[in-house]
Each structure stands twice: as C-alpha cells, then as structure tokens.
C-alpha cells in the first residue's frame, strides 16, 4: 500500500524527522477559502497523488501572493498525473533550499537485504542523474538482525557532503527511517529531496512510504486508519475486486471491454491462459486468480460475484490444483451452475483429485477438459 | 545419481520432517507425500506432541524429533505466514539444510530475515510461496499434484519454475508426449526467493539424469535476465524457456506479487531478448515447447 505524502509526513513527524512547520490538507477547491488568512507566504501547494514524477508533471506550485491561490488550487485539482486526478492539496511553507539530497531505505528483493541508497544528486532528476553519475549513488546493505550501525550513517553523511552537526542530524534521520521501515513493515521509506536549507537545517521536502501488504495482519489498526484517510479523498476500490479480495483472491484485473472472465487457481497458468486467449483473438474482461486453499463455499461466492459483473459474458474456469483440491472446489462450481444456467462456462480442471471432479461434472452440460488449449478454443468459439 | 540442492540428495531416502503437520494442508499433503514414497520421518506442531498423523509421529519441537529419529535432510513448512520466521529458524538451528516454505503472503521483512539466517548457517530456503520440489517416483517435497499420478514421469527434462501451476501443466504436456522429468523445482511467486533459478540450474547442470533444462518464467522483476547472464557463462546443457505474461497490462499484478511490469522493466520482450542472447530457446506455447525439447533430445 502506497501512502500519500501527507500520510507519510505524519509518520515522519512521529519519528522526529524534520518536515515543514506549516502543513494543511485541502480536500476540495472551496476549502482553501477557510484558511486563506492563516497561510504563510510564500507557501507551496502540492498535488496529492500516488503516481511518481509529480514535480515534472507540474503538480507543485509556489505561491507568493494570496490573490493567486484560488486560481492555482483550481488548476491543481484539475491536473491529471499518470492517469490519476489530484485527490487533495497539501499546503506547506516555502523552504529556501541550498541543495537537495536523496535517501531511501528499502527491502531490496533482488539481494534479500535491507538497503540504504543515498545520493547528493537528489531532486526530481535523481533517476537520470545517478544513471549518468553512478559513482554518486551510495549503497549500504543492512543486516536485518543488527540494524543500521550508526557509524555507517555518519560515513554516509560525509559522502553526501554534510559536515559539522548535520552529520549527527543525518544519522538520526536515517535511524528514524529505519525504525519506520521496521515498525510499520514498510517496503520503502524514501525522502527525495532531503533539503539542506539556506539556514543550515535538514528538512524532508517530500516523503514516500510503501507498506508491505502481506504484513497487514500485524498492523490492522494502522492500515485501517490509512485506508480510511485515502477513501476520504476519493481513492475508491473496484467493488468486484474488493469483494473477491475479501474471499482471499490474489489477483483481479478488470478490462475495458466485456468478454471472458478468466478464473484461475494459479498465477502461472492464469498468465498462460491470458496470453493464449489474446493470441487467438479472444477478449478477457476479467482476470481473476482465486489463490490457495479454496473451499467449495469460497468458489461459489467468488463465481457469484464475478458473474454479477456486467462485463462477464462467459466464464473460463482454469484450475490445475496442487495445494488446491479439485473435487472440493468443483462442489462450489456445481452449486453456482445450478443457480446460473444461462451464462456459458467452459471448465479446464486438472491436478489434485481432478479425476473425481471430472466425474462430478459428467451429469452437467458443462464442457470439461484437462487441456487449456482446448478450453480456450472452446470459450472463444462460444463468443468470448 | 539423483539431483542435489545445497548438497542435499533428493530421492526416496531423503529424510523429511513436516512442520505444521496437524493443520488441514499439512495433514493432507503429508498423506500425498507418503503415498508417493517420500520418507516422512516426523512431524512437528507445538502443543500436539504425542499424536500420530498418517502413522507419522508428531513432536512439539524439531529438536525432540531429532533426538528420537535422528537428523533430517529436508523440512517442509505448512504453517501460517506469521509463524514462518519461527519455524524456519528452528529448522535451521536443528541442522536442516533444505527448507521448503509453501506458505504465501509471508511479510517481506520476515522472509529476508529467514533467508539471511539460513544462508549464514549453510542452509537454504526454497520459497516462500513455493510449490516445492518433486523428483518423479522418488520424492515429493511440495504441493505438486500426484493424485491422479499421471502428470509427472521419470525422464531427462529438469524443470525450474517460478509458478507451481505452470510447472504441473508443462509436466503434463511432456509426460503425455512420453517425455519424463528429472526434477521439478518451483522456487515461488517472489519477489523474494531463498533459492534462485540460478541455484536450481546449477544443480540441474550437475545432475546426470538431466539432459535438457526447462525454465518457466514470467513477467516482472529481473530474475530471468540474471539467470540468462548465468546460463551464458556456466551452462553447457541446452536450455529452453517459456515466459508467461506476454500480453499483461503494465502496472497490474497478475497474481504473483512479482509478476508486474513497472516503468518498462520486467517486460516479456526484455526477458526473451536476454534469454535469446544467452542461447536459450524461447517457446511461446506448450506446442512450441514440446517441439523444441523433442529436437534437443534427438541430438
């Protein structure tokens, strides 16, 4: 789960990472009028979006006079960044920046480490700049059982060109970022830029935190609060997706056109079938993976949810059970079929106890095969 | 000679302990493993010591099991995500060198801790979220479907796969065409892997029964690209690959947390290009795959 800047900064402040002293979230264009008198000038208006590259897309405006605020607020609310409309605007006081650093702590899945990345070339061009000057990107691997060694943080501060008291200030910021990563089970905690101000302070100008979904179960309250905050500024969930996720579904994608709902029980065969349907000119409307340890009841509920989506014109069941037990899942399919006789269904079932499942389906009028190629051809011939 | 991973021989004599043996999944899979000929020596579930599951004695701790039954080669974990850190560290401390983690949705922080710990002590984690390892007619150290027992047959194709389901389907296609497999190793949905494709390919390259290596990959991440680099320099056996997700929309997860194209990275085309550069034959469909493998075997 990716957090908005205003959410990440709230966490930063809890961990004493310096941010701008003034901060206010505007949720509608009208709301700005209520705080016009309180705004410090100059100030900065920052579009709250989850997509990256906000700065380049014009999502940040510096305001010098009160008069220009309503127009700029209006402009920002109409902005679309990476397909995403501005959800809210964060107002902060303007900070005079001497130079910009980049620093992040992340779970690096390519090396299985917790990795610190830092560069003196922070700011909106950081990705391009560190590609051009790789020697300006510093990397430290952290042993997850030991944590950051403070001397590593101080050495890093030196490499970033910091001196005097800022060395220790930087080390404390890094320690806070690390604690956030651990305490919240984050995949990424990033500050870009971390500003060295004209007055010789370090301030987090932007803030990015990505929380690890699998760890949600041990941070239920935090996730719930953060999700509610996001809903309050218009992050909506696809209703079909939300219901399926509740049942334990591990993937859901809804496409523009109506057509086949592809219901798989494994990611590999799901993608294989998806490729094949596209290759043969069929149209997938819904891509869904049910996940592991499915019961008859969950399958029945999932199929009801999927079939009630207007885009579903036919259902392709694509199951090759290993851990999933096919005769158990098949019970749910048959119960669904009894109540929904109109919708075309093609079934590919193989794997654990699939011989029993095939036997169970014999009395029905459902087309059944073990072979995905055959199943895909059949569903396309039925108009999928 | 049979396949070895992390110097653990994988055959019908491999001594296996099942962690979480009394759960729904653990108990069901233990039965299938035993029926397939796997040497399941003991099971562990804290608080359930003294029970028997399908004739297998259950212990409260892995150390008690070891004291009574002797050391284990492989541990296979059917425990909830929140218990993986605990169960894997226990297995590593008890001297187990290969630990299969079938559990999905393990918090990333726990997954990297477990892998760090295992690596330091010379053990290897397969997974998390791995279907595990099957050596046809020798042992089942995972959740592979062996009932009905027709998908996997003994033969010359060594398979490494991210996905479990895709490896089952591919084995079925091969077996139907009369081509058996030396081992089917599913390393997990990622993006965190205790055992990489490179680790498995290294074993398959050394394994005398393997004549052709088959790599089943998918979009997202860069594990296929890294493996391609390794193959170019270190592998003499012919390698064939099938990469799924060719038509996947960018930015959307296709079921495995790692199967997602981000900022143009991890695309099907990038993977296929680097594999082809490494001399790997890339198939788009099962039909292609079968033809390529048949050609390799005739040579």
XYZ file of C-alpha atoms in Angstrom:
683
model
C 0.000 0.000 0.000
C 1.446 3.301 -1.136
C 0.863 6.257 1.155
C 0.223 9.824 0.131
C 2.831 12.408 1.001
C 0.654 13.896 3.755
C 0.258 10.465 5.344
C 3.954 9.644 5.132
C 4.846 13.021 6.632
C 2.539 12.441 9.555
C 4.541 9.294 10.290
C 7.792 11.229 9.764
C 6.775 13.767 12.388
C 6.008 10.985 14.869
C 9.603 9.827 14.403
C 11.041 13.358 14.657
C 12.100 13.601 11.034
C 12.027 17.350 10.318
C 9.341 18.465 7.847
C 7.932 21.913 7.097
C 6.455 23.533 10.198
C 3.201 24.533 8.496
C 1.105 21.849 6.862
C -2.547 21.718 5.936
C -4.507 19.363 3.704
C -7.132 20.857 1.373
C -9.682 18.282 0.206
C -11.836 20.484 -2.049
C -11.149 23.712 -4.002
C -13.601 25.623 -1.767
C -11.868 24.547 1.412
C -8.925 26.808 0.686
C -11.021 29.919 1.398
C -11.429 28.917 5.026
C -7.704 29.039 5.681
C -6.600 31.865 3.369
C -5.741 34.116 6.327
C -3.672 31.509 8.093
C -1.413 30.661 5.153
C 2.227 31.603 5.474
C 3.600 33.373 2.385
C 5.334 32.340 0.298
C 3.935 28.820 0.502
C 3.868 25.665 -1.621
C 0.824 23.830 -2.970
C 1.461 20.145 -3.599
C -0.922 17.890 -5.501
C -1.522 14.659 -3.566
C -1.280 11.730 -5.973
C 0.100 8.236 -5.654
C 1.863 8.318 -9.045
C 5.503 9.285 -9.244
C 7.033 12.148 -11.228
C 4.681 14.701 -9.738
C 7.180 17.556 -9.891
C 7.765 17.135 -13.602
C 4.034 16.983 -14.293
C 3.508 20.423 -12.732
C 1.986 19.143 -9.514
C 3.873 21.585 -7.283
C 3.168 25.329 -7.246
C 4.952 28.038 -5.336
C 2.619 30.795 -4.194
C 3.816 34.339 -3.488
C 0.571 36.262 -3.037
C -2.818 35.445 -1.553
C -4.575 36.553 -4.741
C -3.177 33.776 -6.919
C -4.137 30.955 -4.520
C -7.712 30.170 -5.697
C -6.611 30.002 -9.350
C -3.631 27.713 -8.595
C -5.728 25.493 -6.333
C -8.296 25.157 -9.112
C -5.524 24.349 -11.593
C -4.000 21.679 -9.361
C -7.327 19.983 -8.671
C -7.858 19.671 -12.442
C -4.428 18.192 -13.010
C -4.105 14.549 -14.084
C -0.755 12.901 -13.257
C -0.056 9.431 -14.607
C -3.784 8.927 -15.236
C -4.595 9.997 -11.701
C -6.524 13.155 -10.812
C -5.296 15.228 -7.860
C -7.006 13.880 -4.742
C -6.107 16.708 -2.374
C -3.591 19.509 -1.965
C -1.010 19.729 0.771
C -0.047 23.300 1.693
C 3.356 23.840 3.296
C 5.547 26.827 3.993
C 8.156 27.605 1.362
C 11.662 26.430 2.231
C 14.801 28.081 0.877
C 16.881 25.170 -0.376
C 20.672 25.193 -0.611
C 20.941 21.725 -2.117
C 18.939 18.512 -2.457
C 19.897 15.013 -1.282
C 18.290 11.665 -1.984
C 17.946 8.979 0.684
C 15.887 5.821 0.916
C 15.697 2.604 2.902
C 14.043 -0.357 1.217
C 13.653 -4.078 1.288
C 15.749 -4.934 -1.732
C 14.138 -8.042 -3.155
C 16.982 -8.642 -5.608
C 19.567 -9.075 -2.835
C 17.295 -10.024 0.097
C 18.751 -7.175 2.126
C 17.528 -4.017 3.713
C 19.309 -1.490 1.541
C 20.081 2.180 2.061
C 20.503 4.245 -1.092
C 21.706 7.826 -0.949
C 22.968 10.443 -3.341
C 23.972 14.092 -3.258
C 22.120 14.418 -6.593
C 18.604 14.487 -5.072
C 15.546 16.104 -6.581
C 13.258 15.403 -9.485
C 16.082 14.392 -11.831
C 17.643 11.854 -9.453
C 16.913 8.785 -11.576
C 18.538 10.254 -14.683
C 21.434 11.773 -12.742
C 22.519 8.631 -10.898
C 22.405 6.710 -14.179
C 24.774 9.306 -15.606
C 26.954 9.512 -12.480
C 26.739 6.080 -10.860
C 29.660 6.938 -8.590
C 27.359 9.451 -6.896
C 24.941 6.755 -5.721
C 25.944 5.202 -2.399
C 24.581 1.880 -1.220
C 24.734 0.210 2.176
C 23.356 -3.240 2.935
C 21.938 -3.589 6.433
C 21.877 -6.880 8.308
C 18.211 -7.197 9.391
C 19.257 -8.809 12.691
C 21.640 -5.970 13.600
C 20.104 -2.856 12.061
C 21.927 0.286 10.952
C 25.323 0.755 12.534
C 25.459 4.462 13.470
C 28.994 4.876 12.133
C 27.729 3.780 8.699
C 25.176 6.572 8.821
C 27.881 9.107 9.751
C 30.201 7.936 6.967
C 27.309 8.201 4.546
C 26.623 11.761 5.717
C 30.241 12.646 4.907
C 29.919 11.150 1.434
C 26.833 13.296 0.866
C 28.950 16.351 1.635
C 27.492 17.078 5.073
C 29.678 18.393 7.864
C 29.587 19.567 11.468
C 26.385 18.992 13.414
C 24.494 17.922 10.268
C 26.403 14.624 10.340
C 24.598 13.617 13.511
C 21.309 15.124 12.370
C 21.513 12.990 9.229
C 22.352 9.865 11.255
C 19.276 10.447 13.410
C 17.059 10.884 10.334
C 18.379 7.653 8.869
C 17.780 5.845 12.149
C 14.197 7.152 12.196
C 13.635 5.988 8.626
C 14.906 2.554 9.556
C 12.630 2.374 12.583
C 9.656 3.331 10.408
C 10.552 0.521 7.983
C 10.645 -1.998 10.826
C 7.755 -0.669 12.942
C 5.329 -0.355 10.021
C 6.632 -3.262 7.896
C 7.342 -0.865 5.041
C 8.916 -1.952 1.771
C 10.195 1.559 1.109
C 10.815 4.740 3.077
C 12.144 7.486 0.827
C 12.993 11.167 1.163
C 13.560 12.958 -2.111
C 14.619 15.592 -1.719
C 16.090 15.804 1.712
C 16.944 19.500 1.653
C 19.947 21.231 3.109
C 18.331 24.608 3.754
C 19.907 28.035 3.436
C 19.732 28.220 7.225
C 21.728 25.004 7.600
C 18.987 22.562 8.506
C 17.953 19.211 7.042
C 14.289 19.038 6.084
C 12.300 16.289 4.358
C 10.661 18.110 1.437
C 8.875 15.049 0.081
C 8.018 11.725 1.717
C 7.248 8.349 0.309
C 6.279 5.203 2.203
C 5.106 1.905 0.738
C 3.685 -0.568 3.236
C 4.015 -4.310 2.728
C 0.552 -5.827 2.116
C 1.420 -9.321 3.404
C 2.298 -7.765 6.766
C -1.076 -6.039 7.025
C -2.327 -8.577 9.555
C 0.041 -7.266 12.223
C -0.766 -3.583 11.639
C -4.515 -3.779 11.232
C -5.308 -0.528 13.007
C -2.710 1.495 11.127
C -3.797 0.086 7.758
C -7.436 0.733 8.554
C -6.799 4.355 9.517
C -4.625 4.976 6.453
C -7.175 3.357 4.139
C -9.938 5.486 5.616
C -7.852 8.619 5.065
C -7.380 7.618 1.447
C -11.068 6.873 0.965
C -11.876 10.298 2.386
C -10.021 11.939 -0.508
C -11.579 9.775 -3.173
C -9.496 6.617 -3.508
C -12.150 4.105 -4.481
C -11.888 0.364 -4.789
C -13.408 -1.617 -7.610
C -16.449 -3.244 -5.916
C -15.934 -6.634 -7.596
C -12.268 -6.581 -6.659
C -12.942 -5.597 -3.055
C -15.408 -8.461 -2.583
C -13.091 -11.018 -4.197
C -10.087 -9.873 -2.163
C -12.130 -10.427 0.962
C -12.596 -14.038 -0.144
C -8.822 -14.427 -0.486
C -8.435 -13.811 -4.204
C -4.830 -12.929 -5.056
C -5.280 -11.079 -8.345
C -8.029 -9.123 -10.014
C -7.867 -7.022 -13.164
C -10.906 -5.608 -14.910
C -10.514 -4.569 -18.531
C -12.426 -2.055 -20.672
C -14.378 -4.453 -22.865
C -16.860 -7.142 -21.941
C -15.981 -10.763 -22.630
C -14.450 -13.731 -20.827
C -13.989 -13.870 -17.075
C -10.837 -15.958 -16.678
C -10.893 -17.616 -13.262
C -7.629 -19.397 -12.470
C -6.258 -21.002 -9.325
C -2.583 -20.323 -10.020
C -0.645 -17.337 -11.361
C 1.454 -19.214 -13.937
C -1.437 -20.979 -15.648
C -3.506 -17.811 -15.324
C -0.986 -15.813 -17.336
C -0.524 -18.656 -19.816
C -4.268 -18.779 -20.492
C -4.454 -14.989 -20.669
C -1.705 -14.921 -23.304
C -3.364 -17.707 -25.282
C -6.781 -16.020 -25.316
C -5.199 -12.800 -26.570
C -3.126 -14.669 -29.139
C -6.255 -16.333 -30.529
C -8.224 -13.079 -30.682
C -10.484 -13.585 -27.680
C -11.328 -10.832 -25.200
C -10.660 -11.085 -21.483
C -12.947 -8.839 -19.445
C -11.894 -10.040 -16.014
C -8.663 -11.676 -14.919
C -9.001 -13.316 -11.548
C -6.849 -15.651 -9.514
C -8.544 -17.385 -6.624
C -5.410 -18.194 -4.643
C -4.701 -21.112 -2.349
C -6.685 -23.405 -0.081
C -10.042 -22.758 -1.650
C -13.216 -24.253 -0.269
C -16.445 -25.021 -2.145
C -18.117 -22.086 -0.400
C -15.433 -19.593 -1.423
C -15.539 -20.772 -5.029
C -19.330 -20.499 -5.072
C -19.230 -16.963 -3.622
C -16.440 -15.882 -5.980
C -18.301 -17.109 -9.076
C -21.448 -15.316 -7.935
C -19.515 -12.067 -7.566
C -17.762 -12.454 -10.924
C -20.939 -13.341 -12.821
C -22.781 -10.359 -11.396
C -20.236 -8.022 -13.017
C -21.843 -6.671 -16.215
C -18.703 -7.283 -18.254
C -18.751 -11.059 -17.707
C -20.242 -12.733 -20.801
C -18.687 -16.169 -20.316
C -16.606 -17.866 -17.637
C -13.448 -19.856 -18.248
C -12.510 -21.959 -15.231
C -8.778 -22.644 -15.360
C -7.685 -24.798 -12.440
C -4.669 -27.050 -12.033
C -4.737 -27.891 -8.365
C -1.635 -28.703 -6.399
C -2.462 -27.460 -2.921
C -5.995 -26.731 -4.099
C -8.222 -29.791 -4.022
C -10.277 -30.040 -7.192
C -13.287 -32.083 -6.070
C -13.780 -29.671 -3.177
C -13.618 -26.620 -5.446
C -15.823 -28.337 -8.012
C -18.654 -28.574 -5.467
C -18.761 -24.780 -5.397
C -18.777 -24.625 -9.188
C -21.676 -27.080 -9.441
C -23.683 -25.190 -6.823
C -23.110 -21.996 -8.794
C -24.161 -23.703 -12.038
C -27.400 -24.913 -10.515
C -28.412 -21.321 -9.846
C -26.931 -19.770 -13.008
C -27.881 -21.840 -16.004
C -27.578 -19.157 -18.672
C -24.002 -17.997 -18.581
C -21.630 -20.023 -20.825
C -18.994 -21.854 -18.746
C -16.012 -23.791 -20.021
C -14.003 -25.772 -17.498
C -10.397 -26.876 -17.541
C -9.702 -28.870 -14.410
C -6.561 -30.888 -13.734
C -4.450 -31.701 -10.695
C -5.179 -32.969 -7.204
C -8.357 -35.097 -7.151
C -9.315 -33.839 -10.623
C -10.486 -37.304 -11.684
C -13.179 -37.038 -9.014
C -14.047 -33.521 -10.198
C -14.433 -34.696 -13.813
C -16.707 -37.474 -12.600
C -18.843 -34.953 -10.693
C -19.228 -32.766 -13.787
C -20.343 -35.623 -16.036
C -24.016 -35.152 -15.229
C -23.938 -31.456 -16.121
C -23.949 -29.797 -19.540
C -20.631 -28.055 -18.846
C -17.764 -28.544 -21.298
C -14.858 -30.065 -19.340
C -11.280 -30.767 -20.349
C -7.819 -31.172 -18.801
C -6.220 -29.195 -21.609
C -6.010 -25.398 -21.550
C -5.603 -25.104 -25.313
C -8.837 -26.985 -25.870
C -10.625 -24.934 -23.216
C -9.516 -21.606 -24.680
C -10.567 -22.597 -28.196
C -13.941 -23.683 -26.871
C -14.653 -20.487 -24.967
C -13.677 -18.346 -27.947
C -15.991 -20.383 -30.184
C -18.763 -19.613 -27.698
C -18.240 -15.929 -28.400
C -15.782 -14.981 -25.653
C 22.968 -40.132 -9.221
C 19.970 -38.022 -8.279
C 19.644 -34.280 -8.030
C 21.221 -32.437 -5.124
C 20.270 -28.984 -3.950
C 22.528 -27.352 -1.371
C 24.315 -30.725 -1.177
C 21.136 -32.475 -0.084
C 20.387 -35.573 -2.173
C 16.752 -35.697 -3.169
C 15.476 -39.255 -3.509
C 13.291 -41.778 -1.673
C 15.803 -41.963 1.193
C 15.807 -38.206 1.860
C 14.712 -37.754 5.466
C 11.859 -35.295 5.771
C 10.248 -33.505 8.711
C 6.897 -31.770 8.186
C 6.331 -28.563 10.167
C 2.663 -27.821 10.790
C 1.741 -31.470 10.123
C -1.528 -31.334 12.055
C -3.087 -28.497 10.033
C -5.560 -29.050 7.190
C -2.984 -28.524 4.449
C -0.097 -30.152 6.351
C -2.028 -33.322 7.081
C -3.491 -33.626 3.554
C -0.138 -33.066 1.854
C 1.669 -35.419 4.266
C -0.625 -38.230 3.140
C 0.135 -37.493 -0.524
C 3.863 -37.268 0.177
C 3.898 -40.626 1.956
C 1.775 -42.300 -0.748
C 4.243 -41.010 -3.325
C 7.097 -42.738 -1.497
C 8.581 -39.770 0.352
C 10.442 -40.699 3.525
C 8.476 -38.578 6.012
C 10.173 -39.355 9.312
C 8.459 -36.976 11.717
C 6.080 -34.071 12.055
C 6.147 -31.042 14.321
C 3.306 -28.963 15.727
C 3.934 -27.169 19.036
C 1.387 -28.422 21.573
C 0.399 -31.517 19.582
C 3.355 -33.746 20.531
C 2.474 -37.427 21.012
C -0.097 -37.585 18.201
C 0.295 -39.565 15.011
C -0.710 -38.243 11.578
C -0.983 -40.936 8.873
C 1.356 -43.027 11.021
C 3.928 -40.245 11.367
C 4.874 -39.351 14.970
C 4.254 -35.700 15.913
C 6.592 -33.779 18.227
C 6.337 -30.427 19.992
C 9.759 -29.322 18.828
C 12.028 -30.274 15.980
C 14.836 -30.982 18.482
C 12.792 -33.670 20.234
C 12.014 -35.187 16.861
C 15.713 -35.147 16.013
C 16.667 -36.760 19.336
C 14.334 -39.683 18.744
C 14.514 -40.048 14.996
C 17.923 -38.696 14.034
C 18.769 -35.698 11.832
C 16.630 -34.506 8.922
C 17.703 -33.545 5.404
C 14.648 -31.530 4.478
C 11.960 -29.639 6.384
C 8.744 -28.664 4.692
C 6.639 -25.960 6.308
C 2.844 -25.789 6.170
C 2.494 -23.062 8.786
C 0.731 -19.670 8.723
C 2.657 -16.602 7.447
C 3.200 -15.231 10.946
C 4.949 -18.428 12.087
C 7.413 -18.793 9.211
C 10.211 -16.805 10.861
C 9.929 -19.004 13.937
C 9.596 -22.374 12.186
C 12.438 -21.760 9.729
C 14.866 -20.581 12.405
C 14.007 -23.679 14.431
C 14.697 -25.909 11.429
C 17.990 -24.149 10.650
C 19.104 -24.437 14.289
C 18.241 -28.138 14.216
C 20.708 -28.517 11.368
C 18.281 -28.937 8.459
C 19.990 -27.865 5.244
C 16.994 -27.541 2.918
C 13.717 -25.956 4.000
C 10.704 -25.750 1.703
C 8.279 -22.925 2.538
C 4.917 -23.361 0.817
C 3.251 -20.515 2.744
C 2.175 -17.462 0.729
C 1.914 -13.874 1.979
C 4.929 -14.030 4.285
C 5.812 -10.448 5.339
C 8.878 -9.342 3.351
C 10.804 -8.460 6.486
C 10.348 -11.987 7.849
C 11.233 -13.535 4.501
C 14.561 -11.714 4.211
C 15.405 -12.444 7.857
C 14.795 -16.144 7.351
C 16.910 -16.205 4.198
C 19.732 -14.259 5.882
C 19.725 -16.599 8.828
C 19.663 -19.743 6.705
C 22.441 -18.530 4.422
C 24.679 -17.714 7.379
C 24.298 -21.241 8.720
C 24.702 -23.009 5.398
C 21.025 -23.844 4.954
C 18.820 -22.986 2.004
C 15.198 -21.851 1.919
C 13.070 -22.825 -1.086
C 10.370 -20.153 -1.292
C 8.454 -18.593 0.328
C 5.232 -19.283 -1.569
C 6.931 -22.203 -3.307
C 5.182 -25.297 -4.625
C 8.468 -27.032 -3.779
C 10.373 -29.912 -5.318
C 9.233 -33.120 -6.946
C 11.599 -35.829 -8.145
C 9.405 -38.237 -10.140
C 8.990 -41.618 -8.465
C 11.485 -40.614 -5.764
C 10.043 -37.940 -3.507
C 7.523 -35.139 -3.261
C 8.744 -32.186 -1.210
C 5.946 -29.807 -2.059
C 2.326 -29.498 -3.053
C 2.582 -30.975 -6.566
C -0.478 -32.920 -7.732
C 0.288 -36.652 -7.619
C -3.264 -37.897 -7.302
C -4.034 -38.941 -10.024
C -0.412 -39.945 -10.527
C -0.014 -39.206 -14.226
C 1.355 -35.699 -14.618
C 4.949 -36.423 -13.637
C 7.075 -39.195 -15.145
C 10.749 -40.014 -14.838
C 12.938 -38.667 -17.625
C 15.530 -36.210 -18.928
C 13.923 -32.756 -18.554
C 14.869 -30.744 -15.471
C 12.337 -28.002 -14.732
C 12.789 -24.803 -12.743
C 9.712 -22.629 -12.376
C 8.506 -19.573 -10.523
C 4.952 -20.843 -10.649
C 3.736 -24.167 -9.306
C 0.709 -24.480 -11.569
C 2.636 -23.760 -14.767
C 5.159 -26.478 -13.908
C 2.344 -29.012 -13.399
C 0.765 -28.136 -16.715
C 4.079 -28.306 -18.562
C 4.945 -31.664 -16.992
C 1.566 -32.977 -18.061
C 2.208 -31.936 -21.663
C 5.667 -33.524 -21.604
C 4.503 -36.734 -19.940
C 1.651 -37.137 -22.425
C 4.236 -36.938 -25.211
C 6.321 -39.599 -23.490
C 8.957 -37.217 -22.159
C 9.709 -37.506 -18.453
C 11.285 -35.135 -15.958
C 14.371 -35.433 -13.755
C 13.113 -32.891 -11.213
C 10.501 -30.155 -10.980
C 11.652 -27.320 -8.740
C 9.254 -24.449 -8.057
C 11.015 -21.590 -6.334
C 7.969 -19.475 -5.527
C 5.983 -16.479 -6.695
C 8.576 -13.985 -5.479
C 9.728 -11.275 -5.357
C 11.816 -12.769 -2.540
C 13.481 -16.093 -3.233
C 15.624 -18.151 -0.854
C 16.617 -20.334 -3.779
C 17.020 -18.673 -7.144
C 16.666 -20.022 -10.667
C 20.462 -19.899 -10.847
C 20.797 -22.153 -7.770
C 18.481 -24.716 -9.351
C 20.066 -24.554 -12.797
C 23.456 -25.088 -11.197
C 22.086 -28.325 -9.683
C 20.423 -29.405 -12.928
C 23.651 -28.783 -14.857
C 25.489 -31.150 -12.484
C 22.692 -33.744 -12.340
C 23.458 -36.753 -14.569
C 19.784 -37.553 -15.238
C 19.055 -34.095 -16.654
C 19.690 -33.686 -20.383
C 17.598 -30.605 -21.093
C 16.870 -27.715 -18.744
C 13.466 -26.073 -18.922
C 12.955 -22.691 -17.354
C 9.410 -21.439 -16.708
C 9.409 -17.730 -16.056
C 7.032 -14.840 -16.023
C 6.942 -11.089 -16.451
C 8.086 -8.768 -13.658
C 11.361 -8.442 -11.805
C 14.689 -9.364 -13.361
C 15.321 -12.930 -12.192
C 15.114 -14.311 -15.763
C 17.586 -11.695 -17.003
C 20.043 -12.525 -14.208
C 19.616 -16.223 -14.925
C 20.265 -15.606 -18.628
C 23.609 -13.995 -17.770
C 24.499 -17.026 -15.655
C 23.469 -19.500 -18.362
C 25.601 -17.727 -20.943
C 28.741 -18.276 -18.870
C 28.119 -21.514 -16.985
C 25.648 -23.894 -18.598
C 26.532 -26.495 -21.217
C 23.190 -28.312 -21.393
C 20.527 -26.976 -23.753
C 18.117 -24.595 -22.036
C 14.559 -23.933 -23.192
C 12.320 -21.287 -21.680
C 8.666 -20.337 -21.592
C 7.850 -16.877 -20.238
C 4.209 -16.105 -19.479
C 2.534 -12.713 -19.285
C 3.332 -11.568 -22.821
C 0.045 -9.654 -23.080
C -0.040 -8.475 -19.457
C -1.053 -4.836 -18.948
C 1.694 -2.719 -17.316
C 1.409 -1.811 -13.649
C -1.015 -4.613 -12.758
C -0.175 -7.621 -10.624
C -1.007 -10.891 -12.366
C -1.245 -12.998 -9.212
C 2.314 -13.298 -8.013
C 3.443 -10.192 -6.172
C 6.426 -10.030 -8.505
C 4.500 -10.518 -11.765
C 4.098 -6.843 -12.507
C 5.678 -4.625 -15.126
C 6.994 -1.418 -13.548
C 8.277 1.540 -15.569
C 9.038 -0.627 -18.562
C 11.142 -3.079 -16.534
C 10.485 -6.809 -16.431
C 8.653 -6.972 -19.758
C 8.273 -10.160 -21.753
C 10.350 -8.718 -24.581
C 13.265 -7.744 -22.312
C 13.342 -11.224 -20.794
C 13.094 -13.043 -24.099
C 15.809 -10.853 -25.585
C 18.283 -11.556 -22.789
C 17.472 -15.285 -22.845
C 17.968 -15.469 -26.608
C 21.281 -13.625 -26.222
C 22.317 -16.374 -23.822
C 21.489 -19.060 -26.389
C 18.236 -20.118 -24.720
C 15.416 -21.318 -26.990
C 12.247 -19.453 -26.082
C 8.830 -21.002 -26.683
C 5.549 -19.081 -26.733
C 3.197 -22.036 -26.300
C 3.255 -25.579 -24.949
C 3.221 -26.792 -28.544
C 6.410 -24.855 -29.394
C 7.960 -26.005 -26.165
C 7.345 -29.663 -26.909
C 8.838 -29.345 -30.391
C 11.979 -27.611 -29.116
C 12.531 -30.174 -26.378
C 11.944 -33.091 -28.760
C 14.585 -31.613 -31.060
C 17.084 -31.249 -28.215
C 16.532 -34.837 -27.102
C 17.048 -36.258 -30.606
C 20.500 -34.710 -30.882
